[in-house]
CSV table of C-alpha atoms in Angstrom, one decimal:
chain,number,residue,atom,x,y,z
J,300,MET,CA,0.2,0.4,-0.1
J,301,LYS,CA,1.0,3.5,-0.5
J,302,ASN,CA,1.6,5.7,1.9
J,303,PHE,CA,-0.6,8.8,0.8
J,304,GLY,CA,1.3,11.7,2.4
J,305,LEU,CA,5.0,10.1,0.6
J,306,ILE,CA,7.0,13.2,-1.7
J,307,ILE,CA,10.5,12.2,-2.9
J,308,MET,CA,12.3,14.9,-0.8
J,309,CYS,CA,15.1,17.1,-1.5
J,310,LEU,CA,17.4,18.7,-0.2
J,311,LEU,CA,18.2,22.7,-1.6
J,312,THR,CA,20.2,25.3,0.6
J,313,GLY,CA,17.9,24.9,3.3
J,314,LEU,CA,14.6,24.5,1.2
J,315,ILE,CA,12.3,21.4,0.9
J,316,ALA,CA,11.4,21.0,-1.7
J,317,CYS,CA,10.4,18.2,-5.1
J,318,GLU,CA,11.9,18.3,-8.2
J,319,THR,CA,10.2,15.8,-11.1
J,320,LYS,CA,11.5,17.7,-14.7
J,321,SER,CA,15.1,16.5,-16.2
J,322,ASN,CA,15.5,19.9,-17.2
J,323,LYS,CA,15.3,21.4,-13.9
J,324,GLU,CA,17.3,24.3,-14.0
J,325,GLU,CA,16.2,27.5,-16.7
J,326,HIS,CA,18.0,29.9,-18.7
J,327,PHE,CA,16.9,33.4,-19.4
J,328,GLU,CA,19.4,35.0,-20.8
J,329,GLN,CA,17.5,38.0,-21.1
J,330,ASN,CA,18.4,39.0,-17.0
J,331,ALA,CA,20.7,36.1,-15.8
J,332,LEU,CA,18.0,34.2,-13.8
J,333,GLU,CA,19.2,31.0,-12.8
J,334,PHE,CA,15.9,29.1,-11.8
J,335,GLU,CA,14.5,25.4,-10.7
J,336,THR,CA,10.6,24.1,-12.2
J,337,LEU,CA,9.7,23.0,-8.3
J,338,THR,CA,6.8,20.3,-8.5
J,339,PHE,CA,5.5,19.6,-5.0
J,340,ARG,CA,2.6,16.4,-5.0
J,341,VAL,CA,0.5,13.9,-2.6
J,342,ASP,CA,-1.5,11.5,-4.1
J,343,GLU,CA,-4.9,8.9,-3.3
J,344,LYS,CA,-3.1,6.7,-1.3
J,345,ASP,CA,-3.5,3.4,-3.0
J,346,CYS,CA,-3.8,5.0,-6.2
J,347,GLU,CA,-2.6,2.9,-9.2
J,348,GLU,CA,0.0,5.1,-11.2
J,349,GLU,CA,-2.2,5.8,-14.7
J,350,GLU,CA,-5.2,6.7,-13.1
J,351,LYS,CA,-3.0,9.5,-10.5
J,352,ASN,CA,-5.7,12.6,-12.3
J,353,ALA,CA,-8.5,10.2,-11.7
J,354,CYS,CA,-7.2,9.7,-8.1
J,355,THR,CA,-8.0,12.9,-5.8
J,356,TYR,CA,-4.7,14.6,-5.5
J,357,PHE,CA,-3.2,18.1,-4.8
J,358,GLU,CA,0.3,20.0,-6.5
J,359,VAL,CA,1.8,23.2,-6.3
J,360,GLU,CA,4.6,24.1,-9.1
J,361,LEU,CA,7.0,27.2,-9.0
J,362,PRO,CA,9.2,28.6,-10.3
J,363,TYR,CA,12.0,29.3,-7.7
J,364,ILE,CA,15.7,30.5,-6.9
J,365,THR,CA,17.3,27.9,-4.3
J,366,LYS,CA,21.0,30.1,-3.7
J,367,ALA,CA,22.1,28.9,-0.7
J,368,THR,CA,23.1,33.5,-1.0
J,369,LEU,CA,20.4,35.0,-3.0
J,370,SER,CA,21.3,39.1,-4.8
J,371,GLY,CA,18.3,41.3,-4.3
J,372,LYS,CA,17.1,40.9,-7.8
J,373,GLU,CA,16.6,37.0,-7.1
J,374,GLU,CA,14.3,37.6,-3.2
J,375,ARG,CA,12.0,39.4,-5.6
J,376,PHE,CA,11.9,37.1,-7.5
J,377,ASN,CA,10.5,35.1,-5.2
J,378,GLN,CA,8.9,36.8,-3.0
J,379,ALA,CA,6.9,37.9,-6.6
J,380,VAL,CA,6.1,34.2,-7.0
J,381,MET,CA,5.0,33.0,-3.7
J,382,ASP,CA,2.8,35.9,-4.0
J,383,PHE,CA,0.3,34.7,-6.1
J,384,PHE,CA,0.1,31.9,-2.9
J,385,GLU,CA,-1.0,34.7,-0.3
J,386,GLU,CA,-5.2,33.4,-0.2
J,387,ASP,CA,-3.7,29.6,1.2
J,388,SER,CA,-1.0,31.9,4.0
J,389,ILE,CA,1.5,29.2,1.9
J,390,LYS,CA,4.6,32.6,2.9
J,391,SER,CA,7.4,30.1,1.4
J,392,VAL,CA,8.5,26.9,-0.1
J,393,LYS,CA,9.2,25.1,2.6
J,394,GLU,CA,5.0,25.1,3.9
J,395,ILE,CA,4.1,23.9,0.6
J,396,SER,CA,4.6,20.6,1.7
J,397,ALA,CA,3.3,20.1,4.8
J,398,PHE,CA,0.2,22.2,3.0
J,399,ILE,CA,-1.0,19.8,0.4
J,400,GLU,CA,-0.4,16.8,2.7
J,401,ASN,CA,-2.6,19.0,5.0
J,402,ASP,CA,-5.7,18.8,2.1
J,403,MET,CA,-5.1,15.2,2.0
J,404,VAL,CA,-6.4,14.1,5.9
J,405,ILE,CA,-9.0,16.4,5.9
J,406,TYR,CA,-9.7,14.2,2.2
J,407,GLU,CA,-9.5,11.0,3.3
J,408,ASP,CA,-10.7,12.3,7.4
J,409,PHE,CA,-14.3,14.2,5.5
J,410,THR,CA,-14.7,11.4,3.3
J,411,GLU,CA,-13.9,8.2,4.8
J,412,PHE,CA,-17.7,7.4,5.7
J,413,LEU,CA,-18.5,7.3,2.5
J,414,GLY,CA,-16.6,4.3,0.8
J,415,ASP,CA,-16.1,3.6,-2.5
J,416,ASN,CA,-19.1,6.6,-3.1
J,417,ARG,CA,-17.0,9.8,-2.1
J,418,THR,CA,-15.9,12.9,-4.8
J,419,LYS,CA,-12.8,12.8,-5.8
J,420,TRP,CA,-10.8,15.9,-5.4
J,421,PHE,CA,-7.7,18.0,-6.4
J,422,TYR,CA,-6.0,21.4,-6.5
J,423,SER,CA,-3.7,22.1,-8.2
J,424,LYS,CA,-2.1,25.3,-8.6
J,425,LYS,CA,1.2,26.3,-11.5
J,426,VAL,CA,3.5,29.2,-12.0
J,427,ASP,CA,5.1,30.0,-14.8
J,428,LEU,CA,7.4,32.5,-15.8
J,429,ILE,CA,5.9,33.3,-19.3
J,430,TYR,CA,8.2,36.7,-20.5
J,431,THR,CA,12.0,38.1,-18.7
J,432,ASN,CA,13.8,40.5,-20.4
J,433,PRO,CA,17.1,42.7,-18.1
J,434,GLN,CA,13.2,44.5,-16.9
J,435,LEU,CA,10.6,42.8,-15.9
J,436,TRP,CA,9.6,39.2,-15.1
J,437,SER,CA,5.9,37.9,-16.1
J,438,PHE,CA,3.8,35.7,-14.9
J,439,HIS,CA,1.2,33.1,-15.5
J,440,PHE,CA,-0.5,31.8,-12.1
J,441,ALA,CA,-2.8,28.6,-12.8
J,442,GLN,CA,-5.9,27.6,-11.0
J,443,LYS,CA,-8.6,24.2,-10.5
J,444,GLU,CA,-9.6,22.6,-7.8
J,445,TYR,CA,-12.6,20.8,-6.4
J,446,MET,CA,-13.3,20.1,-3.3
J,447,GLY,CA,-16.8,19.3,-2.6
J,448,GLY,CA,-19.9,22.0,-4.3
J,449,ALA,CA,-22.1,22.4,-7.4
J,450,HIS,CA,-18.8,23.5,-9.6
J,451,GLY,CA,-15.0,23.1,-9.7
J,452,ASN,CA,-13.4,26.6,-9.5
J,453,THR,CA,-11.0,27.1,-12.5
J,454,SER,CA,-9.2,30.9,-12.3
J,455,HIS,CA,-6.4,32.4,-14.0
J,456,GLN,CA,-4.1,35.6,-12.7
J,457,TYR,CA,-1.4,37.6,-14.7
J,458,LYS,CA,1.2,39.7,-13.5
J,459,VAL,CA,3.8,41.6,-15.1
J,460,ILE,CA,6.4,42.4,-12.0
J,461,ASN,CA,9.1,45.5,-12.1
J,462,SER,CA,12.2,43.4,-11.6
J,463,ALA,CA,14.2,46.1,-9.9
J,464,THR,CA,11.5,46.8,-7.8
J,465,GLY,CA,9.7,44.2,-7.1
J,466,GLN,CA,6.5,46.2,-8.4
J,467,LYS,CA,3.3,44.1,-10.1
J,468,LEU,CA,2.7,46.8,-12.8
J,469,THR,CA,-0.5,48.2,-14.0
J,470,LEU,CA,-1.4,49.5,-17.4
J,471,THR,CA,-1.3,52.4,-16.3
J,472,ASP,CA,2.5,51.9,-15.1
J,473,LEU,CA,2.8,49.9,-18.3
J,474,PHE,CA,1.9,52.6,-21.0
J,475,ARG,CA,2.4,56.1,-21.7
J,476,PRO,CA,-1.7,57.4,-20.7
J,477,ASP,CA,-2.2,59.3,-23.9
J,478,PHE,CA,-2.1,55.5,-25.6
J,479,LEU,CA,-4.2,54.3,-22.8
J,480,PRO,CA,-7.8,55.4,-24.7
J,481,GLU,CA,-6.3,53.8,-27.8
J,482,LEU,CA,-5.8,50.3,-25.9
J,483,THR,CA,-9.0,49.8,-24.6
J,484,ALA,CA,-10.7,50.4,-27.7
J,485,MET,CA,-8.0,47.6,-29.0
J,486,GLY,CA,-9.2,46.2,-26.8
J,487,GLU,CA,-13.3,46.1,-26.4
J,488,ALA,CA,-13.2,45.2,-30.7
J,489,ALA,CA,-10.8,42.0,-29.8
J,490,PHE,CA,-13.1,41.5,-26.6
J,491,LYS,CA,-15.6,41.0,-29.0
J,492,GLU,CA,-14.9,38.7,-31.3
J,493,ALA,CA,-13.6,36.5,-28.8
J,494,ARG,CA,-16.8,36.2,-27.8
J,495,GLY,CA,-18.8,36.5,-30.9
J,496,ILE,CA,-20.0,39.8,-30.2
J,497,SER,CA,-21.0,42.1,-33.1
J,498,ASP,CA,-20.0,45.1,-33.0
J,499,SER,CA,-23.5,46.5,-33.1
J,500,THR,CA,-24.8,44.5,-29.6
J,501,SER,CA,-23.9,46.3,-26.6
J,502,LEU,CA,-21.8,43.8,-24.1
J,503,SER,CA,-24.8,44.2,-21.5
J,504,SER,CA,-27.2,42.6,-23.6
J,505,SER,CA,-24.8,40.2,-24.1
J,506,GLY,CA,-25.1,39.6,-20.7
J,507,PHE,CA,-21.4,41.1,-19.3
J,508,GLN,CA,-21.0,43.4,-16.8
J,509,PHE,CA,-18.6,46.2,-16.9
J,510,PRO,CA,-18.8,49.6,-15.3
J,511,LYS,CA,-21.1,52.6,-16.7
J,512,ASN,CA,-22.4,49.8,-19.5
J,513,GLU,CA,-18.1,50.8,-21.1
J,514,PHE,CA,-15.9,48.5,-21.1
J,515,GLU,CA,-12.9,48.3,-19.4
J,516,LEU,CA,-9.5,46.7,-19.4
J,517,ASN,CA,-8.5,44.6,-16.2
J,518,ASN,CA,-5.6,45.0,-14.9
J,519,ASN,CA,-5.5,40.7,-15.3
J,520,PHE,CA,-2.4,41.0,-17.5
J,521,GLY,CA,0.4,39.5,-19.4
J,522,LEU,CA,2.8,40.2,-21.6
J,523,SER,CA,5.1,37.7,-23.5
J,524,GLU,CA,6.8,38.2,-27.2
J,525,GLU,CA,4.0,38.9,-29.4
J,526,GLY,CA,2.3,40.9,-27.1
J,527,ILE,CA,-0.2,40.9,-24.1
J,528,ARG,CA,-3.2,39.1,-22.8
J,529,PHE,CA,-5.8,40.0,-21.2
J,530,TYR,CA,-8.1,37.7,-19.0
J,531,TYR,CA,-11.1,37.6,-17.0
J,532,ASN,CA,-12.1,35.2,-14.9
J,533,PRO,CA,-15.6,33.5,-14.0
J,534,TYR,CA,-17.8,35.9,-11.8
J,535,GLU,CA,-15.7,39.5,-12.8
J,536,ILE,CA,-17.9,40.5,-15.4
J,537,GLY,CA,-20.6,38.1,-15.8
J,538,PRO,CA,-22.4,35.2,-14.2
J,539,TYR,CA,-20.3,31.7,-14.2
J,540,SER,CA,-22.4,30.2,-17.4
J,541,LEU,CA,-20.7,32.8,-20.0
J,542,GLY,CA,-16.7,31.7,-18.8
J,543,ALA,CA,-14.2,33.0,-18.4
J,544,SER,CA,-12.7,35.1,-21.4
J,545,PHE,CA,-9.9,36.2,-23.0
J,546,PHE,CA,-8.1,38.2,-25.2
J,547,ASP,CA,-4.8,39.5,-27.2
J,548,LEU,CA,-3.9,42.4,-28.6
J,549,PRO,CA,-0.5,41.7,-30.9
J,550,MET,CA,3.1,43.4,-29.8
J,551,GLU,CA,3.2,44.8,-33.2
J,552,GLN,CA,0.3,46.9,-31.9
J,553,ILE,CA,0.7,48.3,-29.0
J,554,LYS,CA,4.8,48.6,-29.4
J,555,ALA,CA,4.4,52.5,-29.9
J,556,GLY,CA,2.5,52.6,-25.6
J,557,LEU,CA,5.2,50.9,-23.5
J,558,LYS,CA,6.8,52.4,-21.2
J,559,PHE,CA,9.4,49.3,-20.9
J,560,ASP,CA,12.1,48.2,-24.5
J,561,ILE,CA,10.1,45.0,-25.0
């Protein structure tokens, strides 16, 4: 019988972590950062290897710099990653293993009396660095979970970080003020196209709710070499039935308005 709390533990500069990536070190030459992809996972006991994603599981995957001595820039990188886990009160990678093992204990205790009819739970949170240059880091955080109830929850968060300060950038930080009206107009056109809404149809009549019934860009955006993505999670601008909304604006359309070199 497998120990449901078993995670391969790897001692990395005083931090407890798990590695499952063969390409453990990722190099981004633009800013000379070297990070490791750390994976933490616990699976339901007696779950066969080929059925892992059909069993209850809890996992966290994130990029992290594990050097014994970190510069200010590297510390800012790690803090930007850990900020995604603020709602779980996880403040360091050393706390992740205990957190997900405790979730499995809760699952086992809660569902023990249900026997084979118990509902399977899952919890997956993954952070990716999707773009970096000497000034900026852009992260994507994907979360999906089901821990009972009518349906599971999925969300995506993006953020762009000033690597010199650790500050999360807003649209007004990233773009020139005079460019924002043009950016908003491009965004509305791309939003409607992505949702299949004609130019002559109002967003409110399609079920979307924006302040003052006027389209607005949100601050959930990520940069890549291809351009910028805006993401609206379920419930943010409409009922759950409408799901998430996202769209991309290509770099050639936005580059002239950026305050930073991309």
